[in-house]
mmCIF file with all atom_site columns, C-alpha atoms in Angstrom:
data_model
loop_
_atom_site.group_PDB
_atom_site.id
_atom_site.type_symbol
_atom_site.label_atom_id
_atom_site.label_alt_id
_atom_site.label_comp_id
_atom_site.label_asym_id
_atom_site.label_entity_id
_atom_site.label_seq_id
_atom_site.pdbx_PDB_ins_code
_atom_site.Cartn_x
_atom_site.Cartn_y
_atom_site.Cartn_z
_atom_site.occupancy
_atom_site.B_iso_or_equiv
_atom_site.pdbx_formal_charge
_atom_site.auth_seq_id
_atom_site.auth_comp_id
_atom_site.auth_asym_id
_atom_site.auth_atom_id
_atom_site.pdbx_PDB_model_num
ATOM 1   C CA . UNK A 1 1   ? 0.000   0.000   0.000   1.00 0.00 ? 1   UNK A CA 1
ATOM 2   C CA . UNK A 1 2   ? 1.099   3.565   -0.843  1.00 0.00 ? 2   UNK A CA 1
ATOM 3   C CA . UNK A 1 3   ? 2.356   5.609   2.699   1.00 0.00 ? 3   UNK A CA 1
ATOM 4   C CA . UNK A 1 4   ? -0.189  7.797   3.725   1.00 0.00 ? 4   UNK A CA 1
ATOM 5   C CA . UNK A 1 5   ? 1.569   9.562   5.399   1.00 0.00 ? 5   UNK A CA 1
ATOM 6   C CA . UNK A 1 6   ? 4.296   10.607  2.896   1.00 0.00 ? 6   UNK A CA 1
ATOM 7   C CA . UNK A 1 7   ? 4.675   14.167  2.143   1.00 0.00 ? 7   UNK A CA 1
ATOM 8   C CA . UNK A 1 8   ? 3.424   15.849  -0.447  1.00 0.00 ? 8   UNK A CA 1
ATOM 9   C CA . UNK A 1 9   ? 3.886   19.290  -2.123  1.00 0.00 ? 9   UNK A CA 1
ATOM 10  C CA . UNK A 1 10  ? 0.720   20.096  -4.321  1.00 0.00 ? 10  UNK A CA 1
ATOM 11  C CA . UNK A 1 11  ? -3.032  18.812  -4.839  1.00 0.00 ? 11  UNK A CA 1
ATOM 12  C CA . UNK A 1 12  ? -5.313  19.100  -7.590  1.00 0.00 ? 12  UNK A CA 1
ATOM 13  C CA . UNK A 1 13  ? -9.266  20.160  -7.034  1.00 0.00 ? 13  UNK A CA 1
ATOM 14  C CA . UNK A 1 14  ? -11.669 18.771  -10.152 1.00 0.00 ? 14  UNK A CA 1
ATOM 15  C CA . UNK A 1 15  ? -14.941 21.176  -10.163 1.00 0.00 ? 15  UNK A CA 1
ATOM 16  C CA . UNK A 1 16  ? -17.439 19.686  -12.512 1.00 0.00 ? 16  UNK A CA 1
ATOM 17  C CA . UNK A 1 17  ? -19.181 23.323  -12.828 1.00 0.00 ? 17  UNK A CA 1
ATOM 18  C CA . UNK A 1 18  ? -19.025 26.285  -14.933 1.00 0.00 ? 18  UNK A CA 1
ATOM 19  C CA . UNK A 1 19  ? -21.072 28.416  -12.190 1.00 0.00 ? 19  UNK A CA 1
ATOM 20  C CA . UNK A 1 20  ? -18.679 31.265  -11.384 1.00 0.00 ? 20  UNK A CA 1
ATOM 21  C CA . UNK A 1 21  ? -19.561 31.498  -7.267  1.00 0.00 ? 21  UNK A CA 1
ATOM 22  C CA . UNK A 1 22  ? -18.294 28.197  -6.757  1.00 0.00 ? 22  UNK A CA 1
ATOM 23  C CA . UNK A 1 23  ? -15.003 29.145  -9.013  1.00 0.00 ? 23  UNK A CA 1
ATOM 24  C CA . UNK A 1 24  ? -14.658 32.049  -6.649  1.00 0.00 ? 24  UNK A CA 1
ATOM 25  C CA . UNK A 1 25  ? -15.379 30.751  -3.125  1.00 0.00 ? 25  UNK A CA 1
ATOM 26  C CA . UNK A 1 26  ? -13.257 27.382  -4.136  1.00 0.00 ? 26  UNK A CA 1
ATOM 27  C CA . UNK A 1 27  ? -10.150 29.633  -5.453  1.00 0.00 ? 27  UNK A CA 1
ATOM 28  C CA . UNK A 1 28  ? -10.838 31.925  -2.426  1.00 0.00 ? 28  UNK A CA 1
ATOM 29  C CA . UNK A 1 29  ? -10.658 28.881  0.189   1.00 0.00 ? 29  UNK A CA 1
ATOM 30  C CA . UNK A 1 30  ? -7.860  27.125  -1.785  1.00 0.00 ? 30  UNK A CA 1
ATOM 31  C CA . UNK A 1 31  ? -5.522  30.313  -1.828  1.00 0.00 ? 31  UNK A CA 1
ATOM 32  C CA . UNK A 1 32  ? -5.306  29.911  1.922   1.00 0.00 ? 32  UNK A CA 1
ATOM 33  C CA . UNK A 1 33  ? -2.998  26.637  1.595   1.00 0.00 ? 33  UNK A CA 1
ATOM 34  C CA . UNK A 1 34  ? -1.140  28.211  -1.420  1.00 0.00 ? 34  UNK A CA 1
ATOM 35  C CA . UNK A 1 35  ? -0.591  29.385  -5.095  1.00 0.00 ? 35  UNK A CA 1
ATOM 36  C CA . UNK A 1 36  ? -3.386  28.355  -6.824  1.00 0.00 ? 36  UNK A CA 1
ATOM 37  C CA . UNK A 1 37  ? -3.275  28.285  -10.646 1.00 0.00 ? 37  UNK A CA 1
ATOM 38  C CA . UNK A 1 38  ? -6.930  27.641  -12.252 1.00 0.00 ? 38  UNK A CA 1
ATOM 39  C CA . UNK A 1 39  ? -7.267  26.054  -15.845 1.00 0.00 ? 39  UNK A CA 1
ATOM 40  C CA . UNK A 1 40  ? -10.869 25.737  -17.633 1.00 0.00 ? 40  UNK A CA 1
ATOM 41  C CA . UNK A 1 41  ? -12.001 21.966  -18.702 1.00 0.00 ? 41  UNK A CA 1
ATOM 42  C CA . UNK A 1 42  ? -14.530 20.458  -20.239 1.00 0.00 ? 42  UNK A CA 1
ATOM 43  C CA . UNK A 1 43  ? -17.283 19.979  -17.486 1.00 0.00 ? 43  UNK A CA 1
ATOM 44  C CA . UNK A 1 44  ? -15.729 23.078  -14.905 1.00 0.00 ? 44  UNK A CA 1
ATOM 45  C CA . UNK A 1 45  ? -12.444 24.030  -13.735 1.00 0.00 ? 45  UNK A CA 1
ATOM 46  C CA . UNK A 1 46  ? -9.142  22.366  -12.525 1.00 0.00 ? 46  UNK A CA 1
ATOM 47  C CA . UNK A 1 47  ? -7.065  23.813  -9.815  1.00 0.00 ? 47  UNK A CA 1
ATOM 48  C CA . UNK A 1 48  ? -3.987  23.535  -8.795  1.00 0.00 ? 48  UNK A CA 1
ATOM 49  C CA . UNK A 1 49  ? -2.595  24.063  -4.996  1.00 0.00 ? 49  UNK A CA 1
ATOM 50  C CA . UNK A 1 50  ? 1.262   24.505  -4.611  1.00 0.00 ? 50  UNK A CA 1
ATOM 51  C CA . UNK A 1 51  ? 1.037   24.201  -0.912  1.00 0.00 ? 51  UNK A CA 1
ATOM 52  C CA . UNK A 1 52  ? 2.595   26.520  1.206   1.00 0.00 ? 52  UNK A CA 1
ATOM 53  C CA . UNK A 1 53  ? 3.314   24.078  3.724   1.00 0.00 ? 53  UNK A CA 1
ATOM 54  C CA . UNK A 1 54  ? 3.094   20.381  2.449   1.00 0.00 ? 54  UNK A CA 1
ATOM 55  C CA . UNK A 1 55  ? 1.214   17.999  4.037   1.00 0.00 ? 55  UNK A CA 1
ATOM 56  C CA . UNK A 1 56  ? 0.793   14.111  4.450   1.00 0.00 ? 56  UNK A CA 1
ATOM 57  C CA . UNK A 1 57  ? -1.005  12.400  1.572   1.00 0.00 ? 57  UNK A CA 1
ATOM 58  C CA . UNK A 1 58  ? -4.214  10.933  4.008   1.00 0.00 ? 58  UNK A CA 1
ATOM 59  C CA . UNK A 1 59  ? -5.044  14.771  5.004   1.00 0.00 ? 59  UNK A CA 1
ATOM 60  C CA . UNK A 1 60  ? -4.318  15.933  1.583   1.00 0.00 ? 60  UNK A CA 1
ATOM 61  C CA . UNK A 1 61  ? -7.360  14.032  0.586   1.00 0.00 ? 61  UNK A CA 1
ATOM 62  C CA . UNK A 1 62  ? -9.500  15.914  3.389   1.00 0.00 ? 62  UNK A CA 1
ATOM 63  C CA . UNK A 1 63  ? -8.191  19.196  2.251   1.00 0.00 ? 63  UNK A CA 1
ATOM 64  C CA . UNK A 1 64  ? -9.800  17.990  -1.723  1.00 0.00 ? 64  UNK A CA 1
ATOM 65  C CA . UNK A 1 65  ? -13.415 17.091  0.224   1.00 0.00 ? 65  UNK A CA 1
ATOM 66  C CA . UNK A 1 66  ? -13.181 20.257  2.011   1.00 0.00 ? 66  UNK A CA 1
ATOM 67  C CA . UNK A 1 67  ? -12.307 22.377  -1.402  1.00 0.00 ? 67  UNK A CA 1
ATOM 68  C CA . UNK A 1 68  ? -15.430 20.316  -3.070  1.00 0.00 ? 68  UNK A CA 1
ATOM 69  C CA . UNK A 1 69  ? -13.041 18.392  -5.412  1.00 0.00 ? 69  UNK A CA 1
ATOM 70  C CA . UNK A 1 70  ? -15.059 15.966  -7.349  1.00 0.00 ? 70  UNK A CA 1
ATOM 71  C CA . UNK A 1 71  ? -16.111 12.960  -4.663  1.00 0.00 ? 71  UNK A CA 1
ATOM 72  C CA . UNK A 1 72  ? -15.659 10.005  -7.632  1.00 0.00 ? 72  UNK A CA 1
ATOM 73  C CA . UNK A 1 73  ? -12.261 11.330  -8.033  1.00 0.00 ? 73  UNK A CA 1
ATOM 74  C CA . UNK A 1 74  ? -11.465 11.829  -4.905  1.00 0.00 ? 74  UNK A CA 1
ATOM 75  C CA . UNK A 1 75  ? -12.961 7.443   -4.134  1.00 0.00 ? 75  UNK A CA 1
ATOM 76  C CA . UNK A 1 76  ? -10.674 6.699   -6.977  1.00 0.00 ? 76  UNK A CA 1
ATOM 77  C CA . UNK A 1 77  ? -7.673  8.269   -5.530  1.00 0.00 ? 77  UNK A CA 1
ATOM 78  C CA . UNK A 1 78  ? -8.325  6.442   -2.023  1.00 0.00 ? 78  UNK A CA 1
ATOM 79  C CA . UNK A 1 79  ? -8.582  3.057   -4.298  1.00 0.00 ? 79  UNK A CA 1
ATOM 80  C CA . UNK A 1 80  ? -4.860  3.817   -6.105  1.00 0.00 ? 80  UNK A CA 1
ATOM 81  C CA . UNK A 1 81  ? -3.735  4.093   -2.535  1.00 0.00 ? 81  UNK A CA 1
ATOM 82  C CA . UNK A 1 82  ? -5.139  1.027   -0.887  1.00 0.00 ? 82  UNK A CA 1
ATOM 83  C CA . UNK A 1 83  ? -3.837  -0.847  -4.464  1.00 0.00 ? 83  UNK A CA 1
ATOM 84  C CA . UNK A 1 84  ? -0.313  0.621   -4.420  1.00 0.00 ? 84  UNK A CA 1
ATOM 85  C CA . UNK A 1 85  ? -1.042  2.411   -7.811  1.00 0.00 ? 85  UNK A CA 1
ATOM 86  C CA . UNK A 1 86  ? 1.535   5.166   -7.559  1.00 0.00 ? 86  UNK A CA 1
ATOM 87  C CA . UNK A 1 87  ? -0.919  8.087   -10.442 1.00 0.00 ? 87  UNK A CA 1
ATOM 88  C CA . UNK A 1 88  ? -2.643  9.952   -7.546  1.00 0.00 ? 88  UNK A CA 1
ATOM 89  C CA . UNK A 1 89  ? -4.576  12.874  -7.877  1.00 0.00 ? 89  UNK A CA 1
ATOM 90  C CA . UNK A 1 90  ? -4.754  12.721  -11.774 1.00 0.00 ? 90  UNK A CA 1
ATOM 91  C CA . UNK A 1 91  ? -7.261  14.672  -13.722 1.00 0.00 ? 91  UNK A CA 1
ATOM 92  C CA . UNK A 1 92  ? -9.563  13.247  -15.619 1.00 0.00 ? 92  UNK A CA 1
ATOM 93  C CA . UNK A 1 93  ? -9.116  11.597  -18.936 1.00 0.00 ? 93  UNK A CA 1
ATOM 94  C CA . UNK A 1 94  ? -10.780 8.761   -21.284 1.00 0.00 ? 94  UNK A CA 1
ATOM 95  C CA . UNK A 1 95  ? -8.515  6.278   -19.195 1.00 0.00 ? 95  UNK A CA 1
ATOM 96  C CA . UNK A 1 96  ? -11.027 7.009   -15.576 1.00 0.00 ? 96  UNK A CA 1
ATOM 97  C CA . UNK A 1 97  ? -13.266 3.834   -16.857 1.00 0.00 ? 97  UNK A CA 1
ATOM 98  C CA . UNK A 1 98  ? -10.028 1.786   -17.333 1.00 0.00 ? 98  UNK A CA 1
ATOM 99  C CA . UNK A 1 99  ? -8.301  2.681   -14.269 1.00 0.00 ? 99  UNK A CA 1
ATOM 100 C CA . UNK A 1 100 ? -11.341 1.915   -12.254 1.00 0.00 ? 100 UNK A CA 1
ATOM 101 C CA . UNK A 1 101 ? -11.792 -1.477  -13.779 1.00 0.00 ? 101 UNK A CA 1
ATOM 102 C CA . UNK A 1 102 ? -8.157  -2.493  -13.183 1.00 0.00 ? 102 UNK A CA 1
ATOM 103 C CA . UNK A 1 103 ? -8.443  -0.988  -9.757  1.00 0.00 ? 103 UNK A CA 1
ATOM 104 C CA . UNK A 1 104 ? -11.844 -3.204  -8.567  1.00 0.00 ? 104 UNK A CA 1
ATOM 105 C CA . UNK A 1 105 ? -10.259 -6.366  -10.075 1.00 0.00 ? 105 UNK A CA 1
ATOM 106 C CA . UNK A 1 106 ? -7.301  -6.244  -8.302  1.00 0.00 ? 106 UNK A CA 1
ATOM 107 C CA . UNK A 1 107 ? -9.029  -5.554  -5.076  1.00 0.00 ? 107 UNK A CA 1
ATOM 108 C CA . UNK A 1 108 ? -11.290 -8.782  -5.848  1.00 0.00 ? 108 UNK A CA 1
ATOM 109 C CA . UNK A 1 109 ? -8.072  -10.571 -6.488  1.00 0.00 ? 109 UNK A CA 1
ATOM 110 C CA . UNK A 1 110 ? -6.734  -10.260 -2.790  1.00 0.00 ? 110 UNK A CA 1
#
């Protein structure tokens, strides 16, 4: 299993939205754990945290729930941890279906 509790440095927040007020109050919380850069996709927004102080993985993915990052992507990430994959906190892409289907099969395997 991946270590929790290893640091890391930046996270990534997936809003599935295009309404503005969330943009602004999620950019506005995020900025107070660092530089924030904000990039438009196909459903919302992606953001991106350069912490100002890094933090351990596990509370990492508390900080995502708290910023409203997407809750499937957020399950998925706790799944790569539990199966040792070692691509956290990716955005999405047409590989999410595969990913999850390699993810469950493995965990049925154990």
């Amino acid at each position: 299993m991946i270590n929790p509790d290893r640091i890391i440095d930046s996270i990534g927040i997936d809003l599935d939205s295009k309404d503005k007020e969330t943009l602004q109050t999620t950019q506005n919380n995020a900025s107070i754990y660092g530089m924030i850069r904000t990039t438009n996709s196909k459903n919302g927004y992606h953001i991106r945290v350069n912490l100002s102080t890094p933090v351990k993985l596990k509370e990492s993915l508390w900080i995502r729930f708290h910023l409203g990052d997407d809750p499937l992507r957020l399950l998925f990430d706790c799944l790569r941890i539990i199966n040792n994959e070692d691509n956290l906190d990716i955005l999405w892409d047409i590989k999410e279906k595969k990913q999850l289907n390699t993810i469950m099969e493995s965990l049925k395997s154990k």
